[in-house]
RNA sequence: UGGGGCGUCGCCAAGCGGUAAGGCACGGGUCUUUGGAACCCGCACACGGUGGUUCGAAUCCACCCGCCCCAGCCA
């Protein structure tokens, strides 16, 4: 499988790789890695990185590793590593036998640290966190050297070994690189390499009480794995000098090249792990896999397809300019994918009872219905028709405005695959609410064609009342009602109060009774739906709306409204 | 007043000195037993700005402006 369709755009990272191959750098090899920290669920932003890293490996017949960056046990959990593996697999990528953890390298990382100490490139510093910050200087003022910077090698070695041995309390001291406290790049002002931290690690348990920092562990992990191109996001750009410094000091097997690209931002959502975690912990959503979440788990549950997400990632491109992609592009990719393969079915979400008064009581006809006009091989199915049917409430208006072509008193519409009906009466309850429509059908219009060839402007979906099965349907809208909630002072105040609409009394055509999660349908004229993998079960069906169909009438109505 | 990046259509994004791709969105139309899909047409004399180099610049140079990131013992 390739993520790159023929003619797919190239980008600056491919340009770099092409140049590298031209001069036979790395023997022409391409080896990347996707390095998530297991401290949250993967989201659509990670999908961009996954598609990039695994996609490059596929395009250049190289390899891509999955490596967990698990150097901070206080934030990391196995639940997250499991969900991450699940999501990467679901997206369609395979790390084969190359599943790694930075924690696999703790011993090697430790030995390299001693190597740095022996070469006078690292020292144990007893400054407190506050002092370290103060000594670091500011963005515009250089830092000052730590009073511990000149410690002899033997003392550093002894202290570092005692740190590992657990002889010192958490936070008592750290191991620091000895570089340049006056550097304009703050990352080069003697960055911390190791801290003392007594936390149980999800893989190494309590065997370590010192843990390496990301900046130190990452380049070495890349080198150990033979990675050629270490792709990360823009905010690490000024960490690159340190990445290179580490590799230059150590007898590592190779020196990977770090390349930075702009992370994905998308309208109407947040893609920061901190904010997503907050949404989950404070119960603003029902969990990491809430269908409104931009997590891969949530999108999967909602009915997004991996194919659509990969297509989206191909289309957004890879560059260095910060950007916010329109959610509409993702929706477009979904519709395009689902349109080709989702079987059409009829489901009435907000039922309006229609009695066809000239249709014989007790009679049932079974019509052939095409499963997918986009796919002739999809075949047909039988659907039952009878005297009482449900149509969508919004398909009838007692006083239709201009350009509303659907049913109204005295008007005709076609019931898809069945008959042309005409509205002859409206039944209301005490409160004046419409509860039922009286109609007649054109007896000569079996299948939907008018005997005299008169044009019927609108065809609607419907369900036979006697045969319909009940279902709950959940409609989703953007979780946030503003385009850039991440930039708001309080993103929680931007939560869309109607991001979820639950409809309890929907009527589905009978064939849907056995619909399994993971199977996508187009509910005709409404959108794409799939059974909720968590809550749907025989006898209590629950469908999620993945994405609506485009709605020309809604657009027209809105335009008329604003006039 | 430090360091590192980035600025091409409403949103993405090609372009790598030879006279502005493509997608989404948007607008108009054809067709239609989904107001879906499909198809057709339109949509930057202009590339943050100003100078300069050149026969020729979005592409090279200079200066200016704007935006993003960095002062975790997070990643």
Coordinates of C-alpha atoms (C1' of nucleotides) in Angstrom, one line a residue:
Chain A
X1 CA 0.0 0.0 0.0
X2 CA 1.2 3.5 -0.8
X3 CA -0.1 6.7 0.6
X4 CA 1.0 8.4 -2.5
X5 CA -1.3 8.3 -5.4
X6 CA 0.3 8.8 -8.8
X7 CA 0.9 12.5 -9.3
X8 CA 0.7 13.1 -5.5
X9 CA 2.5 16.2 -4.6
X10 CA 6.1 16.1 -3.6
X11 CA 7.4 18.2 -0.7
X12 CA 10.5 19.5 0.9
X13 CA 11.3 16.4 2.9
X14 CA 11.2 14.3 -0.2
X15 CA 13.4 16.8 -1.9
X16 CA 15.9 16.4 0.9
X17 CA 15.7 12.6 0.7
X18 CA 16.1 12.7 -3.1
X19 CA 19.2 14.8 -2.7
X20 CA 20.6 12.4 -0.1
X21 CA 20.0 9.5 -2.4
X22 CA 21.7 11.2 -5.2
X23 CA 24.9 11.4 -3.3
X24 CA 24.3 8.0 -1.8
X25 CA 24.1 9.2 1.8
X26 CA 23.2 6.3 4.1
X27 CA 23.8 4.0 1.1
X28 CA 20.6 5.4 -0.3
X29 CA 18.6 3.9 2.7
X30 CA 15.5 5.6 4.1
X31 CA 14.6 4.7 7.7
X32 CA 12.2 6.7 9.7
X33 CA 10.3 6.3 12.9
X34 CA 7.1 7.4 14.5
X35 CA 7.9 8.3 18.1
X36 CA 4.8 9.0 20.2
X37 CA 4.9 9.5 24.0
X38 CA 2.4 7.2 25.6
X39 CA 0.7 9.9 27.5
X40 CA -2.5 10.3 25.6
X41 CA -4.5 9.0 22.6
X42 CA -3.4 9.6 19.0
X43 CA -5.3 12.3 17.1
X44 CA -5.6 13.5 13.5
X45 CA -2.4 15.6 13.9
X46 CA -0.5 12.4 14.7
X47 CA -2.1 10.8 11.6
X48 CA -0.2 13.4 9.6
X49 CA 3.0 12.4 11.1
X50 CA 2.3 8.7 10.8
X51 CA 1.3 9.0 7.2
X52 CA 4.5 11.0 6.6
X53 CA 6.9 8.7 8.3
X54 CA 5.4 5.4 7.2
X55 CA 4.6 6.8 3.8
X56 CA 8.2 7.8 3.2
X57 CA 9.3 4.3 4.1
X58 CA 6.9 2.8 1.7
X59 CA 7.7 5.2 -1.1
X60 CA 11.4 4.6 -0.8
X61 CA 11.2 0.9 0.0
X62 CA 12.7 1.7 3.4
X63 CA 11.5 1.1 7.0
X64 CA 9.6 2.9 9.6
X65 CA 9.8 2.0 13.3
X66 CA 7.2 2.5 16.0
X67 CA 9.1 3.8 19.0
X68 CA 7.5 4.9 22.2
X69 CA 9.2 7.8 23.7
X70 CA 8.7 6.7 27.3
X71 CA 11.3 8.7 29.3
X72 CA 8.9 10.3 31.7
X73 CA 7.1 7.6 33.8
X74 CA 5.1 10.2 35.7
X75 CA 2.9 10.8 32.7
X76 CA 2.9 7.5 30.8
X77 CA 0.6 4.5 30.9
X78 CA 0.1 1.2 29.2
X79 CA -3.4 2.1 28.3
X80 CA -1.9 4.7 26.0
X81 CA 0.6 2.4 24.4
X82 CA -2.1 -0.1 23.6
X83 CA -4.4 2.5 22.1
X84 CA -1.5 4.0 20.1
X85 CA -0.6 0.6 18.6
X86 CA -4.3 0.0 17.8
X87 CA -4.7 3.3 16.1
X88 CA -1.5 3.0 14.0
X89 CA -2.6 -0.4 12.8
X90 CA -6.1 0.8 12.1
X91 CA -4.8 3.6 10.0
X92 CA -3.2 0.9 7.9
X93 CA 0.5 0.9 8.8
X94 CA 2.8 -1.9 9.8
X95 CA 5.9 -1.6 11.9
X96 CA 6.6 -5.3 11.3
X97 CA 9.0 -6.5 14.0
X98 CA 10.3 -3.0 14.8
X99 CA 8.4 -2.1 17.9
X100 CA 10.8 -0.2 20.2
X101 CA 10.8 1.8 23.4
X102 CA 13.2 4.5 24.4
X103 CA 13.2 2.5 27.7
X104 CA 14.8 -0.3 25.8
X105 CA 17.9 1.8 25.7
X106 CA 18.1 3.0 29.3
X107 CA 21.3 1.0 30.0
X108 CA 23.0 2.2 26.8
X109 CA 21.9 5.7 27.5
X110 CA 23.3 5.5 31.0
X111 CA 26.7 4.2 29.6
X112 CA 26.8 7.0 27.1
X113 CA 26.2 9.5 29.9
X114 CA 29.2 8.2 31.8
X115 CA 31.1 8.5 28.5
X116 CA 30.2 12.2 28.4
X117 CA 31.3 12.7 32.0
X118 CA 34.6 11.0 31.4
X119 CA 35.2 13.3 28.5
X120 CA 34.4 16.3 30.6
X121 CA 31.2 17.0 28.6
X122 CA 28.7 16.5 31.4
X123 CA 28.5 17.3 35.1
X124 CA 26.3 16.7 38.1
X125 CA 24.7 20.0 39.2
X126 CA 23.2 20.6 42.6
X127 CA 21.5 23.8 41.8
X128 CA 17.8 23.7 42.7
X129 CA 15.2 24.0 39.8
X130 CA 14.7 27.6 40.7
X131 CA 18.4 28.3 40.6
X132 CA 18.9 26.5 37.4
X133 CA 16.2 28.7 35.9
X134 CA 17.9 31.8 37.3
X135 CA 21.3 30.8 36.1
X136 CA 19.9 30.0 32.6
X137 CA 19.5 33.7 31.9
X138 CA 16.7 35.0 29.7
X139 CA 15.9 35.1 26.0
X140 CA 18.0 38.2 25.7
X141 CA 20.6 37.9 28.5
X142 CA 23.2 35.2 28.6
X143 CA 23.2 32.7 31.5
X144 CA 25.8 32.1 34.2
X145 CA 27.8 29.0 34.7
X146 CA 26.8 26.8 37.5
X147 CA 29.2 26.7 40.5
X148 CA 29.2 22.9 40.1
X149 CA 30.3 23.1 36.4
X150 CA 34.0 22.6 37.2
X151 CA 33.6 19.5 39.3
X152 CA 36.3 16.9 38.6
X153 CA 35.5 14.0 36.4
X154 CA 35.8 11.4 39.2
X155 CA 33.5 13.3 41.5
X156 CA 30.9 13.6 38.7
X157 CA 31.2 9.9 38.0
X158 CA 30.8 9.0 41.6
X159 CA 27.8 11.4 42.0
X160 CA 26.1 10.1 38.9
X161 CA 26.5 6.5 40.0
X162 CA 25.0 7.4 43.4
X163 CA 22.2 9.1 41.6
X164 CA 21.5 5.8 39.8
X165 CA 22.0 3.8 43.0
X166 CA 19.2 5.7 44.7
X167 CA 21.4 7.4 47.2
X168 CA 20.0 10.8 46.5
X169 CA 16.4 12.0 46.9
X170 CA 14.3 13.1 44.0
X171 CA 15.3 16.4 42.6
X172 CA 18.4 16.7 44.7
X173 CA 20.6 17.1 41.6
X174 CA 20.7 16.5 37.9
X175 CA 23.2 15.6 35.2
X176 CA 23.9 18.4 32.8
X177 CA 25.7 18.7 29.5
X178 CA 28.6 21.2 29.5
X179 CA 28.1 23.3 26.5
X180 CA 27.7 27.1 26.5
X181 CA 25.8 29.2 29.0
X182 CA 26.1 32.2 26.7
X183 CA 24.6 30.6 23.7
X184 CA 21.8 32.5 22.0
X185 CA 20.1 29.2 21.8
X186 CA 18.8 28.4 25.3
X187 CA 18.8 24.7 24.6
X188 CA 22.5 24.9 24.5
X189 CA 22.9 26.4 28.0
X190 CA 24.0 23.2 29.7
X191 CA 20.7 21.4 29.3
X192 CA 19.6 18.7 31.8
X193 CA 20.4 15.1 30.7
X194 CA 19.1 13.1 33.7
X195 CA 16.9 13.8 36.6
X196 CA 16.2 11.8 39.7
X197 CA 12.6 10.6 39.7
X198 CA 11.1 7.9 41.7
X199 CA 8.1 6.8 39.7
X200 CA 7.2 3.3 38.5
X201 CA 7.8 3.0 34.8
X202 CA 5.2 1.1 32.8
X203 CA 7.9 -1.2 31.4
X204 CA 11.0 -1.0 33.6
X205 CA 9.1 -0.9 36.9
X206 CA 11.2 0.4 39.8
X207 CA 14.6 -0.6 38.4
X208 CA 15.5 3.0 37.7
X209 CA 15.2 6.1 39.7
X210 CA 16.9 8.4 37.2
X211 CA 15.4 9.0 33.8
X212 CA 17.0 10.6 30.7
X213 CA 15.4 13.7 29.2
X214 CA 13.9 13.6 25.7
X215 CA 16.5 15.8 24.2
X216 CA 19.2 13.4 25.3
X217 CA 17.4 10.1 24.7
X218 CA 16.0 10.9 21.3
X219 CA 19.1 11.4 19.1
X220 CA 20.7 8.3 20.6
X221 CA 17.6 6.2 20.2
X222 CA 17.5 7.3 16.5
X223 CA 21.1 6.4 16.1
X224 CA 20.8 3.0 17.8
X225 CA 17.9 2.1 15.4
X226 CA 19.8 3.2 12.3
X227 CA 17.3 5.9 11.5
X228 CA 18.3 8.1 8.6
X229 CA 15.8 10.9 8.7
X230 CA 14.4 11.9 12.1
X231 CA 11.2 13.8 11.3
X232 CA 9.7 16.0 14.0
X233 CA 7.6 19.2 14.4
X234 CA 8.7 22.8 14.1
X235 CA 9.0 23.5 17.8
X236 CA 12.1 21.2 17.9
X237 CA 13.9 23.2 15.3
X238 CA 16.1 24.9 17.8
X239 CA 16.8 21.6 19.6
X240 CA 18.5 20.4 16.5
X241 CA 22.0 21.8 17.5
X242 CA 21.8 19.8 20.7
X243 CA 20.6 16.7 18.8
X244 CA 23.7 17.0 16.7
X245 CA 25.9 17.8 19.6
X246 CA 24.9 14.7 21.5
X247 CA 25.6 12.5 18.5
X248 CA 28.9 14.3 17.8
X249 CA 30.2 13.5 21.3
X250 CA 29.3 9.8 21.4
X251 CA 30.5 6.7 19.5
X252 CA 27.1 6.1 18.1
X253 CA 26.6 3.9 15.0
X254 CA 25.3 6.7 12.8
X255 CA 24.2 10.3 12.8
X256 CA 20.5 10.7 11.7
X257 CA 19.3 14.0 10.2
X258 CA 16.6 15.8 12.1
X259 CA 14.0 17.5 9.8
X260 CA 11.2 19.6 11.1
X261 CA 7.8 20.2 9.5
X262 CA 4.7 22.1 10.6
X263 CA 2.2 20.2 12.8
X264 CA -1.4 20.1 11.7
X265 CA -4.1 22.4 13.1
X266 CA -7.7 22.1 12.0
X267 CA -10.6 24.4 12.3
X268 CA -13.3 23.8 15.0
X269 CA -11.1 21.5 17.1
X270 CA -8.2 21.5 19.4
X271 CA -5.2 19.2 18.9
X272 CA -3.2 19.8 22.0
X273 CA -2.8 16.7 24.2
X274 CA -3.2 18.9 27.3
X275 CA -6.5 20.2 26.1
X276 CA -7.8 16.8 24.9
X277 CA -6.8 15.3 28.3
X278 CA -8.7 18.1 30.0
X279 CA -11.8 17.4 27.9
X280 CA -11.7 13.8 28.9
X281 CA -10.8 14.3 32.6
X282 CA -13.4 17.0 33.2
X283 CA -16.1 15.0 31.3
X284 CA -16.8 17.5 28.7
X285 CA -16.8 14.4 26.4
X286 CA -17.5 10.8 27.1
X287 CA -13.9 9.6 26.8
X288 CA -11.0 9.5 24.5
X289 CA -13.1 7.7 21.9
X290 CA -16.1 10.1 22.1
X291 CA -17.1 10.4 18.4
X292 CA -16.7 14.2 18.7
X293 CA -13.1 13.9 19.6
X294 CA -10.4 14.4 17.0
X295 CA -8.7 11.3 18.3
X296 CA -8.2 8.4 15.9
X297 CA -10.2 6.3 18.3
X298 CA -13.0 8.8 18.3
X299 CA -13.0 9.2 14.6
X300 CA -13.0 5.5 14.1
X301 CA -16.0 5.1 16.4
X302 CA -17.8 7.9 14.5
X303 CA -17.3 6.0 11.3
X304 CA -14.3 7.8 9.6
X305 CA -12.4 5.5 7.4
X306 CA -8.6 5.1 7.4
X307 CA -8.7 5.5 3.7
X308 CA -10.3 9.0 4.0
X309 CA -7.8 10.0 6.7
X310 CA -4.8 8.9 4.7
X311 CA -6.2 10.7 1.6
X312 CA -6.6 13.8 3.8
X313 CA -3.0 13.6 5.0
X314 CA -1.8 13.3 1.4
X315 CA -3.8 16.4 0.4
X316 CA -2.8 18.8 3.1
X317 CA 0.8 18.6 2.1
X318 CA 4.0 18.9 4.2
X319 CA 5.6 22.2 4.7
X320 CA 7.1 24.5 7.3
X321 CA 4.5 27.3 7.4
X322 CA 2.1 27.1 10.3
X323 CA -1.4 26.4 9.0
X324 CA -4.9 25.6 9.9
X325 CA -6.6 23.2 7.6
X326 CA -10.3 23.6 7.0
X327 CA -12.3 20.7 8.5
X328 CA -14.4 20.8 5.3
X329 CA -11.5 19.2 3.5
X330 CA -11.6 16.2 5.9
X331 CA -15.4 16.0 5.4
X332 CA -14.8 16.1 1.7
X333 CA -12.4 13.2 1.8
X334 CA -14.8 11.2 3.9
X335 CA -17.7 11.8 1.6
X336 CA -15.6 11.0 -1.5
X337 CA -14.6 7.7 0.0
X338 CA -17.9 6.7 1.5
X339 CA -19.9 7.7 -1.6
X340 CA -18.1 5.1 -3.6
X341 CA -18.6 2.2 -1.2
X342 CA -21.4 2.8 1.3
X343 CA -24.6 1.0 0.5
X344 CA -27.7 3.2 0.4
X345 CA -30.5 2.5 2.8
X346 CA -33.5 4.4 3.9
X347 CA -33.9 5.7 7.5
X348 CA -36.3 8.3 8.8
X349 CA -34.8 10.3 11.6
X350 CA -37.7 12.4 12.6
X351 CA -40.8 10.4 11.5
X352 CA -44.0 11.9 10.1
X353 CA -46.8 9.4 9.7
X354 CA -48.3 9.2 6.2
X355 CA -51.5 7.3 5.5
X356 CA -52.0 6.5 1.9
X357 CA -55.8 6.4 1.9
X358 CA -56.3 4.7 -1.5
X359 CA -53.8 1.9 -0.8
X360 CA -55.4 -1.3 0.2
X361 CA -55.3 -2.1 3.9
X362 CA -53.1 -5.1 4.7
X363 CA -51.4 -5.1 1.3
X364 CA -47.6 -5.2 1.2
X365 CA -45.4 -4.9 -1.9
X366 CA -41.7 -5.6 -2.0
X367 CA -39.7 -3.3 -4.3
X368 CA -36.3 -3.8 -5.6
X369 CA -33.9 -1.1 -4.4
X370 CA -30.5 -0.4 -5.9
X371 CA -27.8 -0.6 -3.2
X372 CA -25.4 1.9 -4.7
X373 CA -25.8 3.8 -7.9
X374 CA -22.1 4.5 -7.8
X375 CA -21.4 0.8 -7.8
X376 CA -23.4 -1.5 -10.1
X377 CA -21.8 -4.6 -8.5
X378 CA -23.4 -3.7 -5.2
X379 CA -26.6 -5.3 -6.3
X380 CA -30.2 -4.7 -5.0
X381 CA -32.3 -5.6 -2.0
X382 CA -36.0 -5.9 -1.3
X383 CA -37.9 -3.2 0.7
X384 CA -41.5 -3.4 1.9
X385 CA -44.2 -0.9 1.1
X386 CA -47.6 -0.6 2.8
X387 CA -50.4 1.7 3.5
X388 CA -48.8 3.6 6.3
X389 CA -45.3 5.0 5.8
X390 CA -43.0 7.4 7.6
X391 CA -41.4 10.3 5.8
X392 CA -39.0 12.9 7.2
X393 CA -40.8 15.8 9.0
X394 CA -38.7 18.3 7.2
X395 CA -39.9 16.9 3.9
X396 CA -43.3 18.5 4.4
X397 CA -44.3 22.1 4.9
X398 CA -47.8 23.3 5.2
X399 CA -46.9 26.7 3.8
X400 CA -43.9 26.1 1.6
X401 CA -41.6 29.0 0.8
X402 CA -40.3 29.6 -2.7
X403 CA -37.8 27.0 -3.9
X404 CA -39.1 24.4 -1.4
X405 CA -39.9 21.6 -3.8
X406 CA -40.9 18.9 -1.3
X407 CA -44.3 17.8 -0.1
X408 CA -47.1 20.4 0.7
X409 CA -50.8 20.3 0.7
X410 CA -51.9 19.4 -2.9
X411 CA -48.4 18.7 -4.0
X412 CA -46.7 15.5 -5.2
X413 CA -43.5 13.9 -4.5
X414 CA -42.0 10.5 -5.3
X415 CA -41.2 7.9 -2.6
X416 CA -37.9 6.5 -3.7
X417 CA -38.3 3.2 -5.5
X418 CA -42.1 3.1 -4.8
X419 CA -44.9 5.4 -5.8
X420 CA -45.8 9.0 -6.4
X421 CA -48.0 10.3 -3.6
X422 CA -50.0 13.5 -3.3
X423 CA -50.9 15.2 0.0
X424 CA -54.6 15.5 0.4
X425 CA -54.9 16.4 4.1
X426 CA -53.1 17.3 7.3
X427 CA -54.0 16.0 10.7
X428 CA -53.1 18.0 13.8
X429 CA -53.4 17.4 17.5
X430 CA -54.9 19.7 20.1
X431 CA -51.8 21.9 20.1
X432 CA -51.9 22.3 16.4
X433 CA -48.9 20.1 15.8
X434 CA -49.0 18.1 12.6
X435 CA -49.2 14.4 13.5
X436 CA -50.2 12.8 10.3
X437 CA -50.5 13.4 6.6
X438 CA -53.3 12.1 4.4
X439 CA -52.2 11.2 0.9
X440 CA -53.2 9.3 -2.1
X441 CA -50.9 7.5 -4.5
X442 CA -50.8 7.4 -8.2
X443 CA -51.7 3.7 -8.9
X444 CA -50.0 3.8 -12.2
X445 CA -46.7 5.0 -10.8
X446 CA -45.4 1.7 -9.5
X447 CA -41.6 2.0 -9.3
X448 CA -41.9 5.8 -9.2
X449 CA -42.4 6.7 -12.9
X450 CA -45.5 8.8 -13.6
X451 CA -47.7 7.1 -16.2
X452 CA -48.1 10.4 -18.2
X453 CA -44.4 11.2 -17.8
X454 CA -45.1 14.3 -15.8
X455 CA -41.9 15.5 -14.0
X456 CA -41.7 14.9 -10.3
X457 CA -39.2 17.3 -8.9
X458 CA -38.4 15.6 -5.6
X459 CA -37.8 12.0 -4.5
X460 CA -37.7 11.4 -0.8
X461 CA -36.8 8.4 1.4
X462 CA -39.4 6.7 3.5
X463 CA -40.0 3.6 5.6
X464 CA -43.0 1.3 5.9
X465 CA -44.4 1.8 9.3
X466 CA -45.4 -1.8 9.8
X467 CA -41.9 -3.0 8.9
X468 CA -39.8 -0.3 10.3
X469 CA -37.3 -1.0 13.1
X470 CA -36.6 1.5 15.8
X471 CA -33.2 3.0 16.4
X472 CA -31.4 5.7 18.3
X473 CA -29.4 7.9 16.1
X474 CA -26.7 10.3 17.2
X475 CA -26.0 13.4 15.2
X476 CA -22.7 15.2 15.7
X477 CA -21.6 18.7 15.1
X478 CA -18.3 20.4 15.7
X479 CA -17.2 20.1 19.3
X480 CA -16.4 23.8 19.3
X481 CA -18.5 26.5 17.7
X482 CA -15.5 28.8 16.8
X483 CA -12.9 28.1 14.1
X484 CA -9.9 28.4 16.4
X485 CA -10.9 27.3 19.9
X486 CA -7.2 26.7 20.7
X487 CA -6.6 30.4 20.5
X488 CA -9.4 31.5 22.7
X489 CA -8.6 32.6 26.3
X490 CA -10.8 29.8 27.6
X491 CA -11.3 27.1 25.0
X492 CA -13.9 25.3 27.2
X493 CA -16.2 28.3 26.8
X494 CA -16.1 27.6 23.1
X495 CA -17.6 24.2 23.4
X496 CA -20.6 23.8 21.1
X497 CA -23.6 23.1 23.4
X498 CA -25.3 21.2 20.5
X499 CA -22.4 19.1 19.3
X500 CA -24.5 16.0 20.1
X501 CA -28.1 15.5 19.2
X502 CA -29.7 12.2 20.2
X503 CA -32.8 11.1 18.3
X504 CA -34.5 8.2 20.0
X505 CA -37.4 7.4 17.7
X506 CA -35.9 6.8 14.3
X507 CA -37.4 4.4 11.8
X508 CA -35.1 2.2 9.7
X509 CA -35.7 -0.1 6.9
X510 CA -35.8 -3.7 8.2
X511 CA -32.5 -4.9 6.7
X512 CA -30.6 -2.7 9.1
X513 CA -31.5 -4.8 12.1
X514 CA -28.3 -6.8 11.8
X515 CA -26.0 -3.9 11.0
X516 CA -22.6 -4.5 12.5
X517 CA -20.2 -1.8 13.7
X518 CA -17.5 -1.1 11.1
X519 CA -20.0 -1.3 8.2
X520 CA -20.8 2.1 6.7
X521 CA -24.2 3.1 5.2
X522 CA -25.5 6.1 3.4
X523 CA -28.9 7.0 4.9
X524 CA -30.3 8.4 1.7
X525 CA -30.4 12.2 1.5
X526 CA -29.0 12.5 5.0
X527 CA -25.5 11.3 5.4
X528 CA -23.2 8.5 6.2
X529 CA -23.8 6.4 9.3
X530 CA -22.4 3.4 11.1
X531 CA -23.5 1.4 14.1
X532 CA -21.9 2.6 17.3
X533 CA -19.3 -0.1 18.3
X534 CA -19.8 0.5 22.0
X535 CA -23.5 1.1 22.5
X536 CA -25.3 -0.5 19.6
X537 CA -26.7 -4.0 20.1
X538 CA -29.4 -6.2 18.7
X539 CA -32.7 -4.9 20.1
X540 CA -31.2 -1.5 20.8
X541 CA -29.6 -0.1 17.7
X542 CA -27.5 3.1 17.9
X543 CA -26.2 4.7 14.8
X544 CA -23.6 7.5 14.6
X545 CA -23.7 10.0 11.8
X546 CA -20.2 10.2 10.5
X547 CA -20.8 13.1 8.2
X548 CA -23.8 14.6 6.6
X549 CA -24.4 14.8 2.9
X550 CA -24.1 18.1 1.2
X551 CA -27.5 19.8 1.5
X552 CA -28.4 22.2 -1.3
X553 CA -31.8 23.0 0.2
X554 CA -30.2 24.0 3.6
X555 CA -28.0 26.4 1.7
X556 CA -30.9 27.9 -0.2
X557 CA -33.0 28.2 2.9
X558 CA -30.2 29.8 4.8
X559 CA -29.7 32.3 2.0
X560 CA -33.4 33.2 1.9
X561 CA -33.3 33.5 5.7
X562 CA -30.6 36.0 5.7
X563 CA -32.4 38.2 3.2
Chain B
rU1 C1' 18.0 44.4 22.9
rG2 C1' 19.1 37.1 22.0
rG3 C1' 18.4 32.6 19.0
rG4 C1' 15.5 29.7 15.4
rG5 C1' 11.7 29.6 11.7
rC6 C1' 7.8 31.3 8.4
rG7 C1' 5.1 34.9 5.0
rU8 C1' 2.0 32.7 -2.9
rC9 C1' -6.3 33.3 -3.8
rG10 C1' -11.1 32.7 2.1
rC11 C1' -8.2 27.6 3.8
rC12 C1' -4.2 24.3 2.4
rA13 C1' -0.2 24.2 -1.4
rA14 C1' 3.0 23.7 -6.1
rG15 C1' 6.7 26.9 -7.9
rC16 C1' 14.0 26.3 -7.3
rG17 C1' 15.5 33.3 -12.9
rG18 C1' 11.7 32.8 -18.3
rU19 C1' 6.6 35.4 -17.7
rA20 C1' 1.3 32.2 -11.1
rA21 C1' -0.2 24.0 -10.8
rG22 C1' -3.8 21.5 -8.0
rG23 C1' -7.3 20.6 -4.0
rC24 C1' -11.0 22.5 -0.5
rA25 C1' -14.4 26.5 0.1
rC26 C1' -17.3 29.8 -2.8
rG27 C1' -20.4 31.4 -7.2
rG28 C1' -23.0 30.0 -11.8
rG29 C1' -24.9 26.0 -15.0
rU30 C1' -26.0 20.8 -17.0
rC31 C1' -28.0 16.2 -15.5
rU32 C1' -30.5 13.5 -11.8
rU33 C1' -36.2 8.3 -9.0
rU34 C1' -30.6 10.9 -3.2
rG35 C1' -31.9 19.4 -3.5
rG36 C1' -26.4 13.3 -3.0
rA37 C1' -23.0 11.9 -6.9
rA38 C1' -21.1 13.2 -11.7
rC39 C1' -20.0 16.9 -15.4
rC40 C1' -19.1 22.1 -17.3
rC41 C1' -17.8 27.2 -16.3
rG42 C1' -15.9 31.1 -13.1
rC43 C1' -12.5 32.3 -9.0
rA44 C1' -4.4 35.8 -7.6
rC45 C1' -2.0 41.0 -14.3
rA46 C1' -0.5 38.7 -8.9
rC47 C1' 3.3 36.1 -5.0
rG48 C1' 4.1 40.7 3.0
rG49 C1' 6.4 45.8 1.6
rU50 C1' 10.2 48.9 -0.6
rG51 C1' 14.5 49.3 -3.3
rG52 C1' 18.3 46.8 -6.2
rU53 C1' 20.6 43.1 -9.8
rU54 C1' 18.9 41.2 -14.7
rC55 C1' 16.6 41.5 -21.4
rG56 C1' 13.5 39.0 -17.8
rA57 C1' 12.4 38.0 -10.5
rA58 C1' 7.3 34.8 -6.6
rU59 C1' 12.1 32.8 -7.5
rC60 C1' 18.8 36.4 -6.5
rC61 C1' 20.6 40.7 -3.1
rA62 C1' 19.5 44.6 0.7
rC63 C1' 16.5 46.9 4.1
rC64 C1' 11.8 47.0 6.4
rC65 C1' 7.0 44.9 8.2
rG66 C1' 4.1 40.9 10.2
rC67 C1' 3.3 36.0 12.4
rC68 C1' 5.1 31.5 15.1
rC69 C1' 8.6 28.8 18.5
rC70 C1' 12.4 28.9 22.7
rA71 C1' 13.8 30.9 29.5
rG72 C1' 10.3 22.3 32.1
rC73 C1' 14.5 18.5 36.6
rC74 C1' 7.7 17.8 29.8
rA75 C1' 7.8 15.7 25.0

